[in-house]
PDB file of C-alpha atoms in Angstrom:
ATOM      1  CA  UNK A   1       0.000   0.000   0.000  1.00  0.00           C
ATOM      2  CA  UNK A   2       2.898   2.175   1.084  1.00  0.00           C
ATOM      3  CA  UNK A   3       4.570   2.000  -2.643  1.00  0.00           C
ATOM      4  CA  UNK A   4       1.355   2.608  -4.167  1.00  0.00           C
ATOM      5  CA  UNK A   5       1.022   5.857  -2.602  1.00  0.00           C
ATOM      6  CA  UNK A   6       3.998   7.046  -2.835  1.00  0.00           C
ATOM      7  CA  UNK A   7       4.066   6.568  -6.845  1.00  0.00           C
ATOM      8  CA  UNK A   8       0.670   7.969  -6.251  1.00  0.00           C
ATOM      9  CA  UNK A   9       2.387  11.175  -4.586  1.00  0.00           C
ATOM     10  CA  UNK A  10       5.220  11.616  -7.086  1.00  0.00           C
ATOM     11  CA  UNK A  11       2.972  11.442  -9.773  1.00  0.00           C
ATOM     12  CA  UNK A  12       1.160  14.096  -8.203  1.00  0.00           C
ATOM     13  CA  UNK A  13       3.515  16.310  -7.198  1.00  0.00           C
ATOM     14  CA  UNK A  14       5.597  16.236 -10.369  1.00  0.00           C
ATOM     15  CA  UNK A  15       2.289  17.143 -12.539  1.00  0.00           C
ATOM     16  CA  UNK A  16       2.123  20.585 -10.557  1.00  0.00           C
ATOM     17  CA  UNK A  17       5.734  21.014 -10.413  1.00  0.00           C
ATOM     18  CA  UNK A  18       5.880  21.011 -14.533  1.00  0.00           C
ATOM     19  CA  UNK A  19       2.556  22.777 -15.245  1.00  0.00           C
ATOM     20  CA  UNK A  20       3.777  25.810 -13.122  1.00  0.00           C
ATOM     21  CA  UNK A  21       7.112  25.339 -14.780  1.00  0.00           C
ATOM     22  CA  UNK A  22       5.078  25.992 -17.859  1.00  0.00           C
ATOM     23  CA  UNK A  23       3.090  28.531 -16.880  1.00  0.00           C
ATOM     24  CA  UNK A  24       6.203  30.599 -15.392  1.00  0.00           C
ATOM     25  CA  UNK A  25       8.337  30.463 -18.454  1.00  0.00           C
ATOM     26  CA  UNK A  26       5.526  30.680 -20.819  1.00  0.00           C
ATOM     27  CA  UNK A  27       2.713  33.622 -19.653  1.00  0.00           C
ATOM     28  CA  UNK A  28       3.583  37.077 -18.542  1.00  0.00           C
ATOM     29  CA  UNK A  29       2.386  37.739 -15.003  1.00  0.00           C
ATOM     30  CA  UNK A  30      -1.261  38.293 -14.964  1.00  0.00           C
ATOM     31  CA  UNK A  31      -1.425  37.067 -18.731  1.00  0.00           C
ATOM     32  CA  UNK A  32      -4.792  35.088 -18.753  1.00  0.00           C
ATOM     33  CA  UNK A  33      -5.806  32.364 -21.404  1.00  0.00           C
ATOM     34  CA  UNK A  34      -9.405  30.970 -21.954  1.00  0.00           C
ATOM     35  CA  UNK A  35      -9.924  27.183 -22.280  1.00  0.00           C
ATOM     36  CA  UNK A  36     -12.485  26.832 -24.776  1.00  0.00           C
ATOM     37  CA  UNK A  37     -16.042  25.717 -23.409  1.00  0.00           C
ATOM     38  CA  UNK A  38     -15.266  26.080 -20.069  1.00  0.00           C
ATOM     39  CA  UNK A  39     -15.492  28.510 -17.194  1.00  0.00           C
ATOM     40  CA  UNK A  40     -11.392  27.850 -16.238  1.00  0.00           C
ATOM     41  CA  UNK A  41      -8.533  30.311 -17.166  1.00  0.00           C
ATOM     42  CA  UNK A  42      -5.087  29.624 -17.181  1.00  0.00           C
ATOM     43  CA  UNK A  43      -4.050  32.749 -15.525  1.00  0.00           C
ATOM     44  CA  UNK A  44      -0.465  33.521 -14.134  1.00  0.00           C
ATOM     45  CA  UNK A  45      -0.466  34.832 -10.626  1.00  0.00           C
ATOM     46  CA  UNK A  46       2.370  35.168  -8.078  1.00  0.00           C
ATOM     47  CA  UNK A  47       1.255  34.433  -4.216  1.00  0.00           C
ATOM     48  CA  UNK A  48       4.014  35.051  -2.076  1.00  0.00           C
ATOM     49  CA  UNK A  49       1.857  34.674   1.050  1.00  0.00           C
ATOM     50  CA  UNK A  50      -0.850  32.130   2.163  1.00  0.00           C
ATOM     51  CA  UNK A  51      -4.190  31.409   0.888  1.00  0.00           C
ATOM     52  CA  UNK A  52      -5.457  34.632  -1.136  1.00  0.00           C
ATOM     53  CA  UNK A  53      -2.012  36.453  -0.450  1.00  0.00           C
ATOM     54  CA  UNK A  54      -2.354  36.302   3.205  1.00  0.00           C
ATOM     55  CA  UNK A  55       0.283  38.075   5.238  1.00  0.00           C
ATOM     56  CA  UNK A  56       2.326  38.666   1.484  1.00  0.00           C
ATOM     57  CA  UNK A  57       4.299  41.435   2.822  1.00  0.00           C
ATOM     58  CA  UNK A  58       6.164  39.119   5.301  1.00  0.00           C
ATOM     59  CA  UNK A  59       7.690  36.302   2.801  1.00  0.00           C
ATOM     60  CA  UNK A  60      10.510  34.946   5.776  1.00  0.00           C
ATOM     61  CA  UNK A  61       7.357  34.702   8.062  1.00  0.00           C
ATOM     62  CA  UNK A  62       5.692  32.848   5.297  1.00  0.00           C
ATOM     63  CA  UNK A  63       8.613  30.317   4.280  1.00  0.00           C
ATOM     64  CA  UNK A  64       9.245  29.466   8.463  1.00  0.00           C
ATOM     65  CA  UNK A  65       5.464  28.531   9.173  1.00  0.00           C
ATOM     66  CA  UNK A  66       5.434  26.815   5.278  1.00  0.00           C
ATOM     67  CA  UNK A  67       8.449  24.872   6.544  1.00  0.00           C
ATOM     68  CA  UNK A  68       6.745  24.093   9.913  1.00  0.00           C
ATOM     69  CA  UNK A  69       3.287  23.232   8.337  1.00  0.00           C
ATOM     70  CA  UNK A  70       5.417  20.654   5.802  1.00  0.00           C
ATOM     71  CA  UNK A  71       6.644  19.265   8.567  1.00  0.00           C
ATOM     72  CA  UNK A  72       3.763  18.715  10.383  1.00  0.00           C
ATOM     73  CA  UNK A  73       2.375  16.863   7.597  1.00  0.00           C
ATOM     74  CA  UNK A  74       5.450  14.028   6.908  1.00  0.00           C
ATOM     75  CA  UNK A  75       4.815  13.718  10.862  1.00  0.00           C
ATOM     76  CA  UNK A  76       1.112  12.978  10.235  1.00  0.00           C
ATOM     77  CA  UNK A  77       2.036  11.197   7.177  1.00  0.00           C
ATOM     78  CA  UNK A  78       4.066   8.966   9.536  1.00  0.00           C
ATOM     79  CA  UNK A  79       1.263   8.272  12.107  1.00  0.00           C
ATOM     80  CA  UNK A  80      -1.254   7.704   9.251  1.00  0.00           C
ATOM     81  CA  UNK A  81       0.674   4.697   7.256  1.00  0.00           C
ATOM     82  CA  UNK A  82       1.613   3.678  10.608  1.00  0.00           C
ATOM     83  CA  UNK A  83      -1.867   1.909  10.726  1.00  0.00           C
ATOM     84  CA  UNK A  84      -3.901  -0.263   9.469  1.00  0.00           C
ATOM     85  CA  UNK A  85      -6.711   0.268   6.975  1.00  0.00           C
ATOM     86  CA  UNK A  86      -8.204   3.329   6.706  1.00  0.00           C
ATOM     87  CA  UNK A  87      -7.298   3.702   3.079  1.00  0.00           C
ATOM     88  CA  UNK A  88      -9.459   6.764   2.716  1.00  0.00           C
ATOM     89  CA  UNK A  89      -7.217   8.431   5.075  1.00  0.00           C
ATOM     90  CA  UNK A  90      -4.076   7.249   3.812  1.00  0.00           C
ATOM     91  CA  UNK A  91      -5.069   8.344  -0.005  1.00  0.00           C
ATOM     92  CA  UNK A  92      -6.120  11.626   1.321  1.00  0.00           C
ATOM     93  CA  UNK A  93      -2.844  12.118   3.002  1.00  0.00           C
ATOM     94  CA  UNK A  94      -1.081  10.985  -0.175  1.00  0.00           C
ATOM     95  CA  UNK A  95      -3.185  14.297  -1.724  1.00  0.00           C
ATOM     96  CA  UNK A  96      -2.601  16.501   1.105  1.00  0.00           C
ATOM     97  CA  UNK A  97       1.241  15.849   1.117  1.00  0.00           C
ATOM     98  CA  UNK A  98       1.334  16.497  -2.483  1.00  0.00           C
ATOM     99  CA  UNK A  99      -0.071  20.195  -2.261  1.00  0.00           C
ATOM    100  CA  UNK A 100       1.847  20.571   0.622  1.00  0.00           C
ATOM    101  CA  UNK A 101       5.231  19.498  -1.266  1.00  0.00           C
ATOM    102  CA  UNK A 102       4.909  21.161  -4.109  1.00  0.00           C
ATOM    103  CA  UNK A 103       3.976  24.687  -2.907  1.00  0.00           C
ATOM    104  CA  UNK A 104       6.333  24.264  -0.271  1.00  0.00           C
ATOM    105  CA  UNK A 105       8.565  23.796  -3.276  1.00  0.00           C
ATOM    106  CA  UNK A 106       7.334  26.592  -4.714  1.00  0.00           C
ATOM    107  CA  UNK A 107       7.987  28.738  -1.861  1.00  0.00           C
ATOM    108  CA  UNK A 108      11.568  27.585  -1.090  1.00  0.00           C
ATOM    109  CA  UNK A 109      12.842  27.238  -4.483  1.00  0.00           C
ATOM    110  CA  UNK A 110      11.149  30.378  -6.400  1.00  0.00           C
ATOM    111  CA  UNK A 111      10.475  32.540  -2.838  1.00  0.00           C
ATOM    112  CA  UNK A 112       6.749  32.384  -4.260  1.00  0.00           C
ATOM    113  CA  UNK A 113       4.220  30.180  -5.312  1.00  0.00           C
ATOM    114  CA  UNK A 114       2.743  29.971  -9.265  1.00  0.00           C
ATOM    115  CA  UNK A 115      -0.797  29.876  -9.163  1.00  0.00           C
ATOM    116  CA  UNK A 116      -3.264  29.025 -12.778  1.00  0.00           C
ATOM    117  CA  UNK A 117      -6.121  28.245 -12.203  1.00  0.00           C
ATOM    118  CA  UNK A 118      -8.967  31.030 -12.675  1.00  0.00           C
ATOM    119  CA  UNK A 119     -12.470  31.235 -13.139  1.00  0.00           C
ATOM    120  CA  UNK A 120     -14.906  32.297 -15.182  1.00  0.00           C
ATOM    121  CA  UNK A 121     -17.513  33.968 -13.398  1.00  0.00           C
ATOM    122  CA  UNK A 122     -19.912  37.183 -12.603  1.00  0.00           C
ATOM    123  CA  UNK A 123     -18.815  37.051  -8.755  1.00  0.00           C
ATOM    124  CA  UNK A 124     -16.003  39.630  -8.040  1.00  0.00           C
ATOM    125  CA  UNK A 125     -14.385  37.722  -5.815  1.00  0.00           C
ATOM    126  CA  UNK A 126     -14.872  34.324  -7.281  1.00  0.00           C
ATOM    127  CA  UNK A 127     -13.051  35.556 -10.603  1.00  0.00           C
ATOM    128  CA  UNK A 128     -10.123  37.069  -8.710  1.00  0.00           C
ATOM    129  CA  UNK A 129      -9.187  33.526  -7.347  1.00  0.00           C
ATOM    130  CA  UNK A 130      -6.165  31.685  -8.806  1.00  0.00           C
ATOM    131  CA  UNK A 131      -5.297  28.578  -7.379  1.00  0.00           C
ATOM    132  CA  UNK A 132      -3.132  25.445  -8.907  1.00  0.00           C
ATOM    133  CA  UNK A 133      -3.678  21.526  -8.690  1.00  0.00           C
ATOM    134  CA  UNK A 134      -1.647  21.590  -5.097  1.00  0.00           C
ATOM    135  CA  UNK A 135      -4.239  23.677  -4.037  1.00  0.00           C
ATOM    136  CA  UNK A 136      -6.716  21.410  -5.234  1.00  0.00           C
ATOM    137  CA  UNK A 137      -5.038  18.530  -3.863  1.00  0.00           C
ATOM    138  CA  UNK A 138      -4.748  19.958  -0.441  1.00  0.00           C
ATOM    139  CA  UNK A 139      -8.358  20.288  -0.487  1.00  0.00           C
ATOM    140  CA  UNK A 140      -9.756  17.523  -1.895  1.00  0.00           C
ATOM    141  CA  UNK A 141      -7.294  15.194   0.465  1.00  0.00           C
ATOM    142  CA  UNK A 142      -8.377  17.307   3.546  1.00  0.00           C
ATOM    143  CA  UNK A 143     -12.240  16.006   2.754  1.00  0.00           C
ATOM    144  CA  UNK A 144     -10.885  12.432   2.377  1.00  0.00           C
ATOM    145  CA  UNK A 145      -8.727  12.829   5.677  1.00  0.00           C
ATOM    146  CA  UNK A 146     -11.530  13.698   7.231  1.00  0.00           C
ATOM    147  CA  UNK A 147     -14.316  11.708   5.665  1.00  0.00           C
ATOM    148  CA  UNK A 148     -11.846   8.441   6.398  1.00  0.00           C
ATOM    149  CA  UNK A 149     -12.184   9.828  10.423  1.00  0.00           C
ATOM    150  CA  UNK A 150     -15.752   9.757  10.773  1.00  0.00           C
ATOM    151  CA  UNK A 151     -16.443   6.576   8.436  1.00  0.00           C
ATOM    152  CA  UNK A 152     -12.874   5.024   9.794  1.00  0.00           C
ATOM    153  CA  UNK A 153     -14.881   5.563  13.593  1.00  0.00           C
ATOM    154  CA  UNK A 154     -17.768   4.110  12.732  1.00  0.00           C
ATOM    155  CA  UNK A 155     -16.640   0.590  11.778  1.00  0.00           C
ATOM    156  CA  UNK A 156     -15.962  -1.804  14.426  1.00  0.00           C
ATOM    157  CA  UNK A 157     -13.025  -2.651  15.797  1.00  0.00           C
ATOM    158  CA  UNK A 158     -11.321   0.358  14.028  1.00  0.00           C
ATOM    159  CA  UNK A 159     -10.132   3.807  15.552  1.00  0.00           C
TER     160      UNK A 159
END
């Protein structure tokens, strides 16, 4: 199980590693492309702080607590394939790690992260988002994490 999540991860991480290598060498900063039929832009933004540029004007601050969080997560990544089962958990940890890696990447190798993924929309605020797939990854594996919790508690004989 332990192999198959960790091809799992690298395949994961190395997808958003190359699609922001991409997107950095091949948009201008705030250049914006449509995908046709869809409500998605490929959009170039630079977030230097947390979620929605969130405390931007102290990068150090930002890389420390990145390095911390990163951290935290290989420790929880330890406890998690430390048990038995659970395999909702442990593929949602294999998503949350991703994210986690690869903007912490981001952060120590370019000093920022490369978001590109926009939206189409008539909501202000919804169209100024830009994430990228660690984003998505840390999200969708936090449901899982927490979906394999509440399911993983209510099966006997399993904590």
């Amino acid at each position: 199980m332990l192999s198959v999540m960790l091809v799992l991860f690298a395949i994961l991480l190395g997808t958003d590693v190359v699609i922001k290598k991409r997107v950095d060498e091949e948009l201008n900063l705030g250049e914006e492309r449509e995908l046709r039929s869809s409500k998605f832009l490929i959009r170039k933004v630079y977030n230097k702080g947390f979620l929605l540029n969130l405390y931007d004007q102290h990068p150090e601050t930002v890389r420390i607590l990145s390095v911390l969080a990163g951290a935290g997560v290989l420790a929880w990544d330890c406890l998690t394939f430390a048990k038995k089962h659970n395999y909702v958990r442990k593929a949602g940890m294999t998503l949350v790690s991703a994210g986690a890696a690869s903007n912490l990447f981001d952060r120590l190798v370019r000093g920022r992260v490369v978001d590109y993924i926009g939206f189409r929309t008539q909501k202000k605020f919804l169209g100024r988002i830009t994430a990228n797939l660690g984003d998505v990854y840390l999200a969708v594996g936090s449901v899982l994490v927490m979906a394999g919790e509440v399911f993983g508690a209510l099966l006997p004989g399993r904590k």
